[in-house]
Amino acid sequence: MNYHRFKLPEAYCPKCSRKVELLFSEETSALPQFYICFKCKTIGQFGLGELSANEFPAFSTERKKEIKEIIEEIPDKYKYKAQGSQLRLEEKSDTYTRRWLSLYEYEKAFGEELGFETIDFREDKRLCKWCNQPLEGRRRSFCSDRCSRNYGKATFFKRGISTLPYRIASRDRFYCRITGEDLAITNRFGVRIPASNQQLEIHHLIFVSNGGSDHETNLLTVSKQVHKEYHKGEINTVQAVEKIKAEQLLRHSDKMYTKK
Ligand SMILES: [Zn+2]
Ligand SMILES: [Zn+2]
Ligand SMILES: [Zn+2]
């Protein structure tokens, strides 16, 4: 059974008040059914609170068994490593999304800022970033507040990707570094917008499980397809990625590994 983790801004653990994450099941309803708190290692159900393994009468026997397994498995799949409460997932399992460093943690870990914040895909800067219509007067980015809001929604509130990977994607201009596939969304005006089209993934050249860091020199924007091929060992993809890795290691090996 595959569960996917999501962060919800206003979900707090009822036990220790730390932010919790939601678990969505692939196979059953689309509703969030569980939360997990990585501080006190509690798994609970929204509306019901903490679940003890044998206390969910509403579920079928089969489902109870599944949930029991989830509860037993999840906390062990994670381990706390080094700086702060940074949570790391073993790369072996691709079922869960690991938590990325925040920009603050990034700066602390590497002693430098991560750039690539503002990205502007426009070739003609006299056109609106959202609707491609000519800008009037002193307007520089958007023809109207409405366009500005829509752009903000797409590139920030709904971008569905953490800040660090977003900046890596921005560095790579939302193209797959291996195939050149376009991984940005195109809006209803036919304008390319810096937000993931859901096919965008970030690969660690040195795996996290081998001590690879979140430093930008260790990260590569790739398409879902390429990422899958690489981890399956598809020869052409592996060669293309390994070539980039070798080049990066020549110059940046110190940053590409997490300091012990
Ligand atoms: Zn808690
Ligand atoms: Zn506009
Ligand atoms: Zn990868």
Coordinates of C-alpha atoms and ligand atoms in Angstrom, one line a residue:
M1 CA 0.0 0.0 0.0
N2 CA 1.4 3.3 -1.0
Y3 CA 1.0 6.4 1.2
H4 CA 2.0 9.8 0.2
R5 CA 3.0 12.6 2.6
F6 CA 1.7 16.1 2.4
K7 CA 2.3 19.1 4.5
L8 CA -0.8 21.1 5.7
P9 CA 0.0 24.6 7.0
E10 CA -2.6 24.5 9.8
A11 CA -2.3 20.9 11.0
Y12 CA -0.8 20.6 14.4
C13 CA -0.2 17.5 16.6
P14 CA -2.8 17.5 19.4
K15 CA -0.2 15.9 21.7
C16 CA 2.9 18.1 21.2
S17 CA 1.6 20.9 18.9
R18 CA 4.3 20.5 16.3
K19 CA 3.2 20.6 12.7
V20 CA 2.1 17.3 11.4
E21 CA 2.0 15.8 7.9
L22 CA -0.9 14.1 6.2
L23 CA -0.9 10.7 4.7
F24 CA -3.0 10.0 1.7
S25 CA -3.6 6.5 0.5
E26 CA -3.5 5.8 -3.2
E27 CA -6.0 3.0 -3.1
T28 CA -8.8 4.4 -1.0
S29 CA -10.6 7.7 -0.7
A30 CA -8.9 10.9 -1.6
L31 CA -9.5 12.4 1.9
P32 CA -6.6 12.7 4.3
Q33 CA -7.1 9.9 6.7
F34 CA -4.0 10.1 8.9
Y35 CA -1.5 12.5 10.3
I36 CA 1.9 11.8 11.5
C37 CA 3.9 13.7 14.0
F38 CA 7.7 13.2 13.7
K39 CA 8.4 14.8 17.0
C40 CA 6.4 12.6 19.3
K41 CA 6.0 9.8 16.7
T42 CA 2.3 9.8 16.9
I43 CA 0.0 8.6 14.2
G44 CA -3.6 9.7 14.4
Q45 CA -6.7 10.2 12.5
F46 CA -8.2 13.6 11.9
G47 CA -11.3 14.1 13.9
L48 CA -10.6 11.1 16.1
G49 CA -7.1 11.9 17.5
E50 CA -4.4 9.5 18.3
L51 CA -4.9 6.0 17.1
S52 CA -3.9 3.1 19.1
A53 CA -3.4 0.1 17.0
N54 CA -6.5 -1.8 18.0
E55 CA -8.9 1.1 18.4
F56 CA -10.5 1.9 15.1
P57 CA -13.9 0.1 15.1
A58 CA -15.2 1.9 12.0
F59 CA -12.8 0.1 9.7
S60 CA -13.2 -3.3 8.0
T61 CA -11.0 -6.1 9.3
E62 CA -8.9 -5.9 6.2
R63 CA -8.4 -2.1 6.5
K64 CA -7.6 -2.5 10.2
K65 CA -4.8 -4.8 9.3
E66 CA -3.4 -2.4 6.7
I67 CA -3.5 0.5 9.1
K68 CA -1.8 -1.6 11.8
E69 CA 1.0 -2.3 9.3
I70 CA 1.3 1.4 8.4
I71 CA 1.5 2.3 12.1
E72 CA 4.2 -0.3 12.7
E73 CA 6.2 0.6 9.6
I74 CA 6.2 4.4 9.2
P75 CA 8.3 5.6 12.1
D76 CA 11.1 3.1 11.4
K77 CA 11.5 4.2 7.8
Y78 CA 12.7 7.6 8.9
K79 CA 15.8 8.6 10.8
Y80 CA 16.9 11.8 12.3
K81 CA 20.3 12.9 11.1
A82 CA 22.6 15.7 12.1
Q83 CA 21.4 19.3 12.0
G84 CA 18.3 20.1 14.0
S85 CA 15.2 18.1 13.4
Q86 CA 16.0 17.6 9.8
L87 CA 14.2 14.5 8.7
R88 CA 15.8 12.1 6.2
L89 CA 14.2 9.3 4.3
E90 CA 16.2 6.4 3.1
E91 CA 16.4 6.7 -0.7
K92 CA 15.5 3.0 -1.0
S93 CA 11.8 3.7 -0.7
D94 CA 10.3 6.1 -3.1
T95 CA 6.9 5.9 -1.4
Y96 CA 7.5 8.9 0.8
T97 CA 8.8 12.3 -0.1
R98 CA 11.6 13.4 2.1
R99 CA 11.7 16.8 3.7
W100 CA 14.0 19.4 2.1
L101 CA 16.2 21.8 4.0
S102 CA 14.6 25.2 4.5
L103 CA 16.5 28.1 3.1
Y104 CA 17.5 29.0 6.6
E105 CA 18.9 25.5 7.2
Y106 CA 20.5 25.6 3.8
E107 CA 22.4 28.8 4.7
K108 CA 23.4 27.4 8.0
A109 CA 24.6 24.1 6.5
F110 CA 26.6 25.5 3.6
G111 CA 27.4 29.0 4.6
E112 CA 25.9 30.5 1.5
E113 CA 22.5 31.5 0.2
L114 CA 20.6 29.6 -2.5
G115 CA 19.9 32.0 -5.3
F116 CA 17.7 31.6 -8.4
E117 CA 14.6 33.0 -6.7
T118 CA 13.0 35.2 -9.3
I119 CA 12.6 33.7 -12.6
D120 CA 11.0 35.4 -15.6
F121 CA 10.3 33.3 -18.7
R122 CA 9.3 36.3 -20.8
E123 CA 11.3 37.1 -23.9
D124 CA 9.5 40.4 -24.3
K125 CA 9.5 42.3 -21.0
R126 CA 6.8 44.6 -22.3
L127 CA 4.2 41.9 -22.1
C128 CA 2.2 40.7 -19.1
K129 CA 3.8 37.7 -17.3
W130 CA 0.4 36.0 -17.1
C131 CA -1.7 36.9 -20.1
N132 CA 0.9 38.0 -22.6
Q133 CA -0.9 41.3 -23.3
P134 CA 1.1 44.6 -23.7
L135 CA 1.8 46.4 -20.4
E136 CA 0.6 49.9 -20.0
G137 CA 1.9 52.9 -18.2
R138 CA 4.4 52.0 -15.4
R139 CA 3.4 48.4 -15.2
R140 CA 6.5 46.1 -15.4
S141 CA 5.2 42.6 -14.8
F142 CA 1.4 42.3 -15.0
C143 CA -1.3 44.1 -16.9
S144 CA -3.7 43.9 -14.0
D145 CA -4.0 42.9 -10.4
R146 CA -6.0 39.9 -11.5
C147 CA -3.1 38.6 -13.6
S148 CA -0.7 39.2 -10.8
R149 CA -2.9 37.2 -8.4
N150 CA -3.3 34.3 -10.9
Y151 CA 0.4 34.2 -11.5
G152 CA 1.0 34.2 -7.7
K153 CA -1.4 31.4 -7.2
A154 CA 0.3 29.2 -9.9
T155 CA 3.8 29.9 -8.9
F156 CA 3.6 30.1 -5.2
F157 CA 0.4 29.0 -3.4
K158 CA -0.3 26.1 -5.7
R159 CA 3.1 25.2 -6.9
G160 CA 3.2 22.0 -4.9
I161 CA 6.9 21.9 -4.4
S162 CA 9.1 23.1 -1.5
T163 CA 11.3 26.2 -1.7
L164 CA 14.6 24.4 -2.2
P165 CA 13.6 22.2 -5.1
Y166 CA 11.7 25.1 -6.6
R167 CA 14.9 27.1 -6.7
I168 CA 16.7 24.2 -8.3
A169 CA 14.0 23.9 -10.9
S170 CA 14.3 27.7 -11.5
R171 CA 18.0 27.4 -11.9
D172 CA 17.3 24.7 -14.6
R173 CA 14.5 26.9 -16.0
F174 CA 12.0 24.0 -15.5
Y175 CA 13.6 21.8 -18.1
C176 CA 14.8 18.2 -17.6
R177 CA 18.6 18.4 -17.6
I178 CA 18.9 15.0 -19.4
T179 CA 16.2 15.2 -22.2
G180 CA 15.4 18.9 -22.2
E181 CA 11.7 18.0 -21.7
D182 CA 9.6 21.0 -20.7
L183 CA 8.5 20.6 -17.1
A184 CA 6.8 23.9 -16.6
I185 CA 3.1 24.5 -16.9
T186 CA 1.6 26.5 -19.8
N187 CA -1.4 28.5 -18.8
R188 CA -4.6 29.1 -20.8
F189 CA -3.1 32.0 -22.5
G190 CA -0.3 29.7 -23.8
V191 CA 2.2 31.4 -21.6
R192 CA 4.9 29.2 -20.0
I193 CA 4.8 29.7 -16.2
P194 CA 7.5 28.7 -13.7
A195 CA 5.6 26.0 -11.8
S196 CA 5.9 22.3 -12.0
N197 CA 3.7 20.4 -14.5
Q198 CA 3.7 17.5 -12.1
Q199 CA 6.4 15.7 -14.1
L200 CA 9.3 17.5 -12.4
E201 CA 11.5 15.8 -9.9
I202 CA 14.9 16.6 -8.3
H203 CA 17.6 14.0 -8.3
H204 CA 20.5 13.8 -5.9
L205 CA 23.7 13.0 -7.8
I206 CA 25.2 11.6 -4.7
F207 CA 22.3 9.7 -3.0
V208 CA 21.1 11.0 0.3
S209 CA 21.7 7.4 1.6
N210 CA 25.3 7.7 0.6
G211 CA 25.8 11.0 2.4
G212 CA 24.7 13.3 -0.5
S213 CA 23.7 16.8 0.5
D214 CA 21.0 19.2 -0.5
H215 CA 23.6 21.6 -1.9
E216 CA 22.6 22.8 -5.3
T217 CA 25.7 21.3 -6.9
N218 CA 24.3 17.9 -5.9
L219 CA 20.9 18.5 -7.4
L220 CA 19.5 18.0 -10.8
T221 CA 16.1 18.8 -12.3
V222 CA 14.8 15.7 -14.2
S223 CA 11.5 14.5 -15.5
K224 CA 9.7 11.8 -13.6
Q225 CA 10.3 9.4 -16.5
V226 CA 14.1 10.0 -16.6
H227 CA 14.2 9.8 -12.8
K228 CA 12.5 6.4 -12.9
E229 CA 14.8 5.2 -15.7
Y230 CA 17.9 6.2 -13.8
H231 CA 17.0 4.5 -10.6
K232 CA 16.0 1.4 -12.6
G233 CA 19.4 1.4 -14.2
E234 CA 18.4 2.2 -17.8
I235 CA 21.9 2.4 -19.4
N236 CA 21.6 5.6 -21.5
T237 CA 20.0 7.6 -18.7
V238 CA 22.5 6.3 -16.2
Q239 CA 25.4 7.3 -18.4
A240 CA 24.0 10.8 -19.0
V241 CA 23.4 11.4 -15.3
E242 CA 26.8 9.9 -14.3
K243 CA 28.5 12.3 -16.8
I244 CA 27.1 15.3 -15.0
K245 CA 27.9 13.8 -11.7
A246 CA 31.5 13.2 -12.6
E247 CA 31.9 16.8 -13.8
Q248 CA 30.3 18.2 -10.6
L249 CA 32.5 16.0 -8.4
L250 CA 35.6 17.5 -10.0
R251 CA 34.7 20.9 -8.8
H252 CA 32.2 20.6 -5.9
S253 CA 32.8 17.3 -4.1
D254 CA 33.2 19.2 -0.8
K255 CA 29.7 20.6 -1.0
M256 CA 28.0 17.5 -2.5
Y257 CA 28.4 15.5 0.7
T258 CA 26.8 16.2 4.0
K259 CA 29.4 17.2 6.6
K260 CA 29.9 14.6 9.2
Ligands
ZN1 ZN 3.4 15.2 18.4
ZN2 ZN -2.3 40.3 -17.9
ZN3 ZN 17.1 10.3 -7.7

